[in-house]
Coordinates of C-alpha atoms and ligand atoms in Angstrom, one line a residue:
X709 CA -27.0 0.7 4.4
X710 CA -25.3 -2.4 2.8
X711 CA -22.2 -3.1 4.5
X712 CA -19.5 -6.2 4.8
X713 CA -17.1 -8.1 7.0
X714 CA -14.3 -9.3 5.4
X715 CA -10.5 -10.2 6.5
X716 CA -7.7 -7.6 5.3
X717 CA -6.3 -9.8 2.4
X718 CA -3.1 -10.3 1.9
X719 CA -0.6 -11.4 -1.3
X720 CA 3.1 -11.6 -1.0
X721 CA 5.2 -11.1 -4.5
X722 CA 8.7 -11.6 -4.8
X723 CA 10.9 -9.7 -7.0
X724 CA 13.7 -11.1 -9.3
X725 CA 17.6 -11.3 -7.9
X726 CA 19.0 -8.0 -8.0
X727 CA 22.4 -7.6 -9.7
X728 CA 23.9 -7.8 -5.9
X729 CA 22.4 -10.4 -5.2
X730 CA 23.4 -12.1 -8.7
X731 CA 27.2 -10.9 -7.7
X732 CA 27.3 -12.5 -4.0
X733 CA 26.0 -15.6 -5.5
X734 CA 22.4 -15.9 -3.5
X735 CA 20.5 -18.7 -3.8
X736 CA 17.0 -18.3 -3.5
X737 CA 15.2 -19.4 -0.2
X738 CA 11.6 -19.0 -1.2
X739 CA 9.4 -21.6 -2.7
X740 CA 5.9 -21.4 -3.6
X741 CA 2.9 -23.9 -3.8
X742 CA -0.7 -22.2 -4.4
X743 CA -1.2 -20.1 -1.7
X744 CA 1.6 -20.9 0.3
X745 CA 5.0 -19.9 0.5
X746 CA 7.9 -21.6 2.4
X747 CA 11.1 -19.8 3.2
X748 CA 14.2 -22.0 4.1
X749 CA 16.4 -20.9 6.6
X750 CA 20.4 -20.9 5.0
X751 CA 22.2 -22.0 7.8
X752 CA 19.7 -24.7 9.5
X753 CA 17.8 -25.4 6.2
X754 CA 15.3 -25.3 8.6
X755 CA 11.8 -24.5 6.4
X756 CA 8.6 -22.1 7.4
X757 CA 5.2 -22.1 5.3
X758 CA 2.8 -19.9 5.8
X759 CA -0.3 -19.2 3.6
X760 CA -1.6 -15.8 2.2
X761 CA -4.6 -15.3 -0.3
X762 CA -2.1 -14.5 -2.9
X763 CA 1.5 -16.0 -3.3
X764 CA 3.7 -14.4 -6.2
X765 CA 7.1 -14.9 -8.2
X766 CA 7.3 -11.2 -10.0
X767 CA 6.9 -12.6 -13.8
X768 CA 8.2 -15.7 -15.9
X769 CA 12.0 -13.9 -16.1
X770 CA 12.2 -15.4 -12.5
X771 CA 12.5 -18.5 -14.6
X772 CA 15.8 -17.5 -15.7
X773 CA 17.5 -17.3 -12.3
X774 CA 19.8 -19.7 -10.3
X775 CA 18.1 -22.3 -8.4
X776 CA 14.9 -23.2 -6.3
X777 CA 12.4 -22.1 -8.3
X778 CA 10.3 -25.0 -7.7
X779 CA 6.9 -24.5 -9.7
X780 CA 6.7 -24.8 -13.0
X781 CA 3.4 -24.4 -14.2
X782 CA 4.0 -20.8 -13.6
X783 CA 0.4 -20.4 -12.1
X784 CA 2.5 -18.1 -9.2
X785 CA 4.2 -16.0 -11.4
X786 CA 2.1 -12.5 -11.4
X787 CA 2.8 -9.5 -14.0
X788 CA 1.6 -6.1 -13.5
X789 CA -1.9 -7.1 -15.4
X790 CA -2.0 -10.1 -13.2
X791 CA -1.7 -8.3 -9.8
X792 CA -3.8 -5.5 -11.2
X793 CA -7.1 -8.0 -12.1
X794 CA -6.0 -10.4 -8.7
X795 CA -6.2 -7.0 -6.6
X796 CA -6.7 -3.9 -8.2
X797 CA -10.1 -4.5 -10.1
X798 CA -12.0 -5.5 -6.7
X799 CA -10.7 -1.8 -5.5
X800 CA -12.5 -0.5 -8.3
X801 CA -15.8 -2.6 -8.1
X802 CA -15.3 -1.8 -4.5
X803 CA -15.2 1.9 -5.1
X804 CA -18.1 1.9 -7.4
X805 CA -20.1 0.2 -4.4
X806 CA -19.5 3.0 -2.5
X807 CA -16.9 1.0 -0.4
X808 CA -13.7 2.6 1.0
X809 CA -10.9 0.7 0.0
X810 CA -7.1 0.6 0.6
X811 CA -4.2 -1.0 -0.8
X812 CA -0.6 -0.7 1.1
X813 CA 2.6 -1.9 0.4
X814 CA 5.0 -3.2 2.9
X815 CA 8.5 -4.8 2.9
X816 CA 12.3 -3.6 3.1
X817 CA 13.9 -1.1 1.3
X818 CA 14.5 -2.6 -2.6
X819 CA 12.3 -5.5 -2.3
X820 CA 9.7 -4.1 -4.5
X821 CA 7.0 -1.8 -2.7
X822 CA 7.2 1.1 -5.3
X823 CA 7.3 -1.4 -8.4
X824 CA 4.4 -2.9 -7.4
X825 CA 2.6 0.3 -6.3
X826 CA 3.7 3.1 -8.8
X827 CA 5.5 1.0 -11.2
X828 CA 8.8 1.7 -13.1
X829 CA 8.5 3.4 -17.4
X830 CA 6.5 1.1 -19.6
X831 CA 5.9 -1.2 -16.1
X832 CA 2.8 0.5 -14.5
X833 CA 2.4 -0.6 -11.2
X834 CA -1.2 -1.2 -9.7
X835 CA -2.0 2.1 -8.7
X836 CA -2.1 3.8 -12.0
X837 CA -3.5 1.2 -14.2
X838 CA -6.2 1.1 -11.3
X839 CA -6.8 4.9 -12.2
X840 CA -6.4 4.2 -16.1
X841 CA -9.3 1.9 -15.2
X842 CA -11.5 4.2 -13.1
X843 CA -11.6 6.7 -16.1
X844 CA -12.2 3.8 -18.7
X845 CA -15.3 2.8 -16.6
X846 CA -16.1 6.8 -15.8
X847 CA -16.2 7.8 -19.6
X848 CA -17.9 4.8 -21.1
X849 CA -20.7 5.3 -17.9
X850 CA -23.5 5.3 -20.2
X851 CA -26.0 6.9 -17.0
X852 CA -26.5 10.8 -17.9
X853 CA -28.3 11.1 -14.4
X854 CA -25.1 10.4 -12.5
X855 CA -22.4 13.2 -11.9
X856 CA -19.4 11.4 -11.7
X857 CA -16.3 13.2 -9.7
X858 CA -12.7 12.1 -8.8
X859 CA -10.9 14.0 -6.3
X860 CA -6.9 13.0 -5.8
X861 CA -4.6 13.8 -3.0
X862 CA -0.8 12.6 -2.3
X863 CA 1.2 13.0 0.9
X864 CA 4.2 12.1 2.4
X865 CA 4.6 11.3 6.2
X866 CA 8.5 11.6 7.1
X867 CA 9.7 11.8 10.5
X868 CA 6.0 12.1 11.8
X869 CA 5.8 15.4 10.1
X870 CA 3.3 15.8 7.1
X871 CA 3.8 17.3 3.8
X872 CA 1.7 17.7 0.9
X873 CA 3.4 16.2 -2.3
X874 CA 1.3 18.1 -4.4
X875 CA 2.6 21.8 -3.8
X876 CA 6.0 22.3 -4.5
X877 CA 7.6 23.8 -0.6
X878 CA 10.7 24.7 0.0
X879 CA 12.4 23.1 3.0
X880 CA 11.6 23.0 6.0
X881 CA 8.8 21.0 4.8
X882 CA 6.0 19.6 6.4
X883 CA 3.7 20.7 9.5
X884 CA 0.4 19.8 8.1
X885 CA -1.8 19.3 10.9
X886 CA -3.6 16.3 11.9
X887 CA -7.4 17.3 12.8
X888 CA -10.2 14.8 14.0
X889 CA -13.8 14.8 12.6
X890 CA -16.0 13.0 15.0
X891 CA -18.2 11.1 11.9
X892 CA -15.4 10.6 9.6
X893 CA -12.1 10.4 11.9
X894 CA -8.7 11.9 11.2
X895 CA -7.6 13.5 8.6
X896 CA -5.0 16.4 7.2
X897 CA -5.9 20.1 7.6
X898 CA -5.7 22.0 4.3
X899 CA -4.4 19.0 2.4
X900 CA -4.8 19.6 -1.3
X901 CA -7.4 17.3 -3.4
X902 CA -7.3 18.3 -6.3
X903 CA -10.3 17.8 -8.7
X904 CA -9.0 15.3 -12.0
X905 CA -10.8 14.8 -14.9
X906 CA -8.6 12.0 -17.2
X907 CA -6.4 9.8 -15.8
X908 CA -3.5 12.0 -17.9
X909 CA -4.4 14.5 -15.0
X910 CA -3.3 12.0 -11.9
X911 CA -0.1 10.5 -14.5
X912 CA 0.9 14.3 -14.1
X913 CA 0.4 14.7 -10.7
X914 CA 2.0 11.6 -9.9
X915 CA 5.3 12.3 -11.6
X916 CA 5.3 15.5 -9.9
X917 CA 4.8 14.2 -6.9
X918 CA 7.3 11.7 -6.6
X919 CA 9.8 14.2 -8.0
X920 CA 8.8 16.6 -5.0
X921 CA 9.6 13.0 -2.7
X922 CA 12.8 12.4 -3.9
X923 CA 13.5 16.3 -3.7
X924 CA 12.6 16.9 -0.4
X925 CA 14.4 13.4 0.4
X926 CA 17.6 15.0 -1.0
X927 CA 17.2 18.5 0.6
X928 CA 17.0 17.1 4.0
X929 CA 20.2 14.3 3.3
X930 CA 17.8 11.5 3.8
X931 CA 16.4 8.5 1.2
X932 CA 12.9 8.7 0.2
X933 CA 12.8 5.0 1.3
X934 CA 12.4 6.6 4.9
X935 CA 9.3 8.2 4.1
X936 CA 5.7 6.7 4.1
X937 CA 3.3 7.7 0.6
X938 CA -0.5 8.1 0.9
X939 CA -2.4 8.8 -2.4
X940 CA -6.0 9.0 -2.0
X941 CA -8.4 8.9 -5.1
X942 CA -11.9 10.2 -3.9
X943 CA -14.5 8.7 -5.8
X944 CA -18.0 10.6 -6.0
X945 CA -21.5 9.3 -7.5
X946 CA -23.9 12.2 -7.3
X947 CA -27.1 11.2 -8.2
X948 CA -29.7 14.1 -8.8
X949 CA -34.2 12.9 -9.1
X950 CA -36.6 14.2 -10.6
X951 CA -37.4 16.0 -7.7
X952 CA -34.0 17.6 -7.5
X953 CA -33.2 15.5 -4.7
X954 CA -29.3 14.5 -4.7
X955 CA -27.7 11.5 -3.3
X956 CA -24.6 10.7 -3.1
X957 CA -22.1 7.7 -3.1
X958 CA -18.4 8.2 -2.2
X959 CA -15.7 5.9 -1.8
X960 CA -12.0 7.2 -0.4
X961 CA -9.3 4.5 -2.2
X962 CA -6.2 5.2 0.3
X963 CA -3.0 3.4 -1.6
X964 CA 0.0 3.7 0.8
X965 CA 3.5 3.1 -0.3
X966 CA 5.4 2.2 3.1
X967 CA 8.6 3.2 4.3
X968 CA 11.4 0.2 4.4
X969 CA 10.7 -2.3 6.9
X970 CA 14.4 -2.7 8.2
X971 CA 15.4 -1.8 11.3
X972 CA 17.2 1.6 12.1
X973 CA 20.3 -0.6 13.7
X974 CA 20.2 -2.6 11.2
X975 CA 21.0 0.1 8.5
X976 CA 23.9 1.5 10.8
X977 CA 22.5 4.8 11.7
X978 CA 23.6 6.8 14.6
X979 CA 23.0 9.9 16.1
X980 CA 20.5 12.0 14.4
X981 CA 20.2 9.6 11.6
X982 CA 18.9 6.7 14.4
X983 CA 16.7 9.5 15.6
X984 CA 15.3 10.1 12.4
X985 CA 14.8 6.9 11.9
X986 CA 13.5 5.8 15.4
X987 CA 11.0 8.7 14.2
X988 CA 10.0 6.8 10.9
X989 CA 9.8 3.8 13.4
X990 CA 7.5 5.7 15.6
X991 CA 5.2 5.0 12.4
X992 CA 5.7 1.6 11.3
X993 CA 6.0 0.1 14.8
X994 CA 3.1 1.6 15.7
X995 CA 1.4 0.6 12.4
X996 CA 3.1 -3.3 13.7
X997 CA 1.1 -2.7 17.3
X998 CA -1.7 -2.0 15.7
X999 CA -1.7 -4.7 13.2
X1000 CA -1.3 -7.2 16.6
X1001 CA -3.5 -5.8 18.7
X1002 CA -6.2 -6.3 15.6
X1003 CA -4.9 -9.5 15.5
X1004 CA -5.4 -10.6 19.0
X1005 CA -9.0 -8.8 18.6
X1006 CA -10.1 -11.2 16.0
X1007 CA -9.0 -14.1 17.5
X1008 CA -11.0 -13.4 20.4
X1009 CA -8.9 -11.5 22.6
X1010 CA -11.1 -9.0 24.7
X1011 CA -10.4 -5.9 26.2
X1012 CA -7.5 -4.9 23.4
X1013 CA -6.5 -1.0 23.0
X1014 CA -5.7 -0.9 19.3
X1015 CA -3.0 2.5 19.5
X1016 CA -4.3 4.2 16.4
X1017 CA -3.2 7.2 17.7
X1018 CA 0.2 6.7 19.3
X1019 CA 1.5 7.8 15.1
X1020 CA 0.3 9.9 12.4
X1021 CA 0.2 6.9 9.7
X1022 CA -2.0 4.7 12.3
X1023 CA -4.5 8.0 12.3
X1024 CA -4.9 8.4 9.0
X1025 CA -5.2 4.4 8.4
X1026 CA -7.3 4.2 10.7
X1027 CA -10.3 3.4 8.6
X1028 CA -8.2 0.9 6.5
X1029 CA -7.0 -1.5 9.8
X1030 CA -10.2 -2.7 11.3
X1031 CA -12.3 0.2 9.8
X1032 CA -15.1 1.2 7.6
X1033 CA -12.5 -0.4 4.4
X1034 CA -11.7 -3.5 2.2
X1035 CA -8.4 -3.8 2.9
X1036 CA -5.3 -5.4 0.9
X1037 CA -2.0 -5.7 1.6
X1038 CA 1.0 -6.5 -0.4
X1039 CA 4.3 -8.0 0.9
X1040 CA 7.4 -7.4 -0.9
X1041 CA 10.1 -9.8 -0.8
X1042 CA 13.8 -10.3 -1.7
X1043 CA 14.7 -14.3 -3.0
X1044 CA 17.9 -14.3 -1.5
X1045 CA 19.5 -16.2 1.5
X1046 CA 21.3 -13.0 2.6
X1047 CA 17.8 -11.3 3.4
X1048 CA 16.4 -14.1 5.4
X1049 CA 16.4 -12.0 8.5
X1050 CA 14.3 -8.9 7.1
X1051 CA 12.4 -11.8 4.7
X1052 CA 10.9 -13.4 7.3
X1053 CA 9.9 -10.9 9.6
X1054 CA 7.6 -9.7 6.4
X1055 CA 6.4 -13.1 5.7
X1056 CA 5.5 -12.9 9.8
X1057 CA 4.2 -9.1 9.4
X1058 CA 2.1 -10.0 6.5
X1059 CA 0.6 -13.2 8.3
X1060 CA -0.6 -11.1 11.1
X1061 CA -2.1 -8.7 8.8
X1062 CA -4.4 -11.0 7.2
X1063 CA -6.2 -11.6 10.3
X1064 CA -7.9 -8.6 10.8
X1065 CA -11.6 -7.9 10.3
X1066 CA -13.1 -5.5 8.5
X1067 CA -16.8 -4.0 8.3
X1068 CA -17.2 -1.6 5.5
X1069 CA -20.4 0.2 5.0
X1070 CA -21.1 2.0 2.0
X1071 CA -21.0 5.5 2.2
X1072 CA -24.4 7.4 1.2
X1073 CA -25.6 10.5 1.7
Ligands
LIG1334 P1 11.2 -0.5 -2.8 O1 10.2 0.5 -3.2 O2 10.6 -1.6 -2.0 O3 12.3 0.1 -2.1 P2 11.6 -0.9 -5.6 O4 10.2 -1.1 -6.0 O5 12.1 0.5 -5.9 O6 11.8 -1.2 -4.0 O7 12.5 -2.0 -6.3 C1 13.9 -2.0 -6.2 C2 14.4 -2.4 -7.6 O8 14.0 -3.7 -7.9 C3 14.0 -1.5 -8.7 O9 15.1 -1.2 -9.5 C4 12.9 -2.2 -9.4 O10 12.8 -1.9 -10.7 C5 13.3 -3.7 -9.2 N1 12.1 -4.5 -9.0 C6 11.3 -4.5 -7.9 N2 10.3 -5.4 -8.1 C7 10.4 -5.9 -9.3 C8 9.7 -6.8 -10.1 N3 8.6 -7.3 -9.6 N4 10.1 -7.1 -11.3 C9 11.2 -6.5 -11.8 N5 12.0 -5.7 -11.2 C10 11.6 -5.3 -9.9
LIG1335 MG1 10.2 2.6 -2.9

């Protein structure tokens, strides 16, 4: 069976000043050069570069803003197209492989995760114009002898519980059980995947969906932006002989929409809201230790217990953090001086990600 190492790659993007940001007067503390991006500190004008496979402004309006934008041949600045035929079309190709694949998002709450991932009206993020894609490719397939099949599932992970975004519960929601399959690893018991045909099928189902997030986010006095979001499109090639023998080639694409980075104390929660969110921690610290302790594996560090299972978002990534997966990840960052703190320890998060090694096999049966 074909298979292939390959690092987790990584691309950082930074989004336009928001209007508070325009209000306070932030300057802008990232600067960009190919690959690289350097962040200044604002008080000690100290500056850190590091270097990712992809470095991003968020489109030419950047232009437009205050100061520091320091490249003007615009060869950084990505639009949604851009960061859909950088990223999104090696998913696909991937996917038609037989690869698993997975895409995730990661930075602080309003830095960008969801625009880059879902997208906002006429701005389709890389997700659906990835699925757009998939059907393009399925319905102009010219081989008859291939049965072509796309399964789709959403879910939500909030305070380690898991719920199914595609079935509309009333609260208290969640309790989906976590099961383990010896060949194939963890995944959800009696999660829905639901059969699509057109990509109009997954554009309805992913409206609903996110309606059902920020519902359920609102029922329980919480912000979706606490909650972690796993869409997974299952891709099937079923290919029947002469002889009536069938084989087939499948390829899970997981795309993860993470919860804001930010630390509970730094959002001022107490009591059960710091529980909750120590909770929602729980998942994105552990998805941190696992990230390092891949990290440390690659560069040669021996005897390393990755904690997959010490969250429910490090079990069901499992595959996608030094797995059977080509993995990317995107970084999300805020220009301004007054995020340095949370900027940073992205541009560090993201750094460590791009270390890990991969080997992906192709799935055949
Ligand atoms: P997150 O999901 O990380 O919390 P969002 O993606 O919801 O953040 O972005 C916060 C706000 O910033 C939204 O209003 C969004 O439209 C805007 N925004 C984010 N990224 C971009 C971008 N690349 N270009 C233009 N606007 C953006
Ligand atoms: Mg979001």
């Amino acid at each position: 069976m074909p298979s292939t190492s390959d690092s987790v790659k990584v691309a950082v993007r930074v989004r336009p000043f928001n209007q508070r940001e325009k209000n306070a007067g932030s300057q802008c503390i990232i600067s960009m050069q190919d690959k690289t991006t350097n962040i200044k500190n604002p008080e000690t004008g100290d500056i850190k570069s590091f270097s990712y496979d992809h470095s991003y402004w968020s489109h030419d309006g950047f232009k437009e803003t205050p100061s520091g934008v320091s490249e003007p041949d615009g060869s950084n600045y990505a639009d949604q197209k851009r960061l859909f035929s950088d990223l999104g079309q090696g998913v696909l190709d991937n996917a038609w492989q037989g690869y698993n694949a997975a895409l995730f998002a990661y930075g602080q709450t309003g830095s960008g995760k969801s625009y880059s991932m879902i997208g906002y009206g006429a701005n389709k993020g890389i997700v659906p114009i990835t699925c757009e894609e998939l059907f393009k490719a399925i319905d102009t397939s010219s081989d008859n002898k291939k049965q072509l099949r796309v399964f789709f599932s959403m879910l939500e992970i909030y305070n380690e519980q898991v719920r199914d975004l595609i079935v509309k519960e009333k609260p208290p929601h969640g309790g989906l059980k976590i099961r383990q399959n010896p060949k194939s690893g963890f995944y959800v018991e009696g999660l829905k995947q639901v059969p699509v045909r057109s990509y109009k099928e997954i554009e309805k189902l992913m409206e609903s969906g996110t309606i059902n997030r920020t519902t359920a986010a609102t029922n329980m006095n919480a912000t979706s932006s606490r909650s972690h979001m796993v869409i997974t499109i299952r891709f099937e090639q079923v290919l029947v002989n002469d002889a009536g023998q069938s084989n087939t080639r499948s390829s899970d694409i997981n795309l993860v929409d993470l919860a804001g980075s930010e630390r509970a104390d730094s959002t001022g929660a107490t009591g059960d809201r710091l529980k909750e969110g120590s909770a929602i921690n729980q998942s994105l610290s552990t998805l941190g230790n696992v990230i390092s302790a891949l990290a440390d594996q690659a560069m040669g560090k021996t005897k390393v217990l990755v904690p997959y299972r010490d969250s429910v978002l490090t079990k069901l990534l499992q595959s996608a953090l030094g797995g059977n997966s080509r993995t990317i990840m995107i970084a999300a960052l805020s220009p301004a001086d007054i995020n340095y703190d949370e900027t940073l320890s992205t541009l560090r998060y993201a750094d460590r990600a791009k270390k890990i090694q991969n080997k992906a096999t192709v799935n055949e049966s």
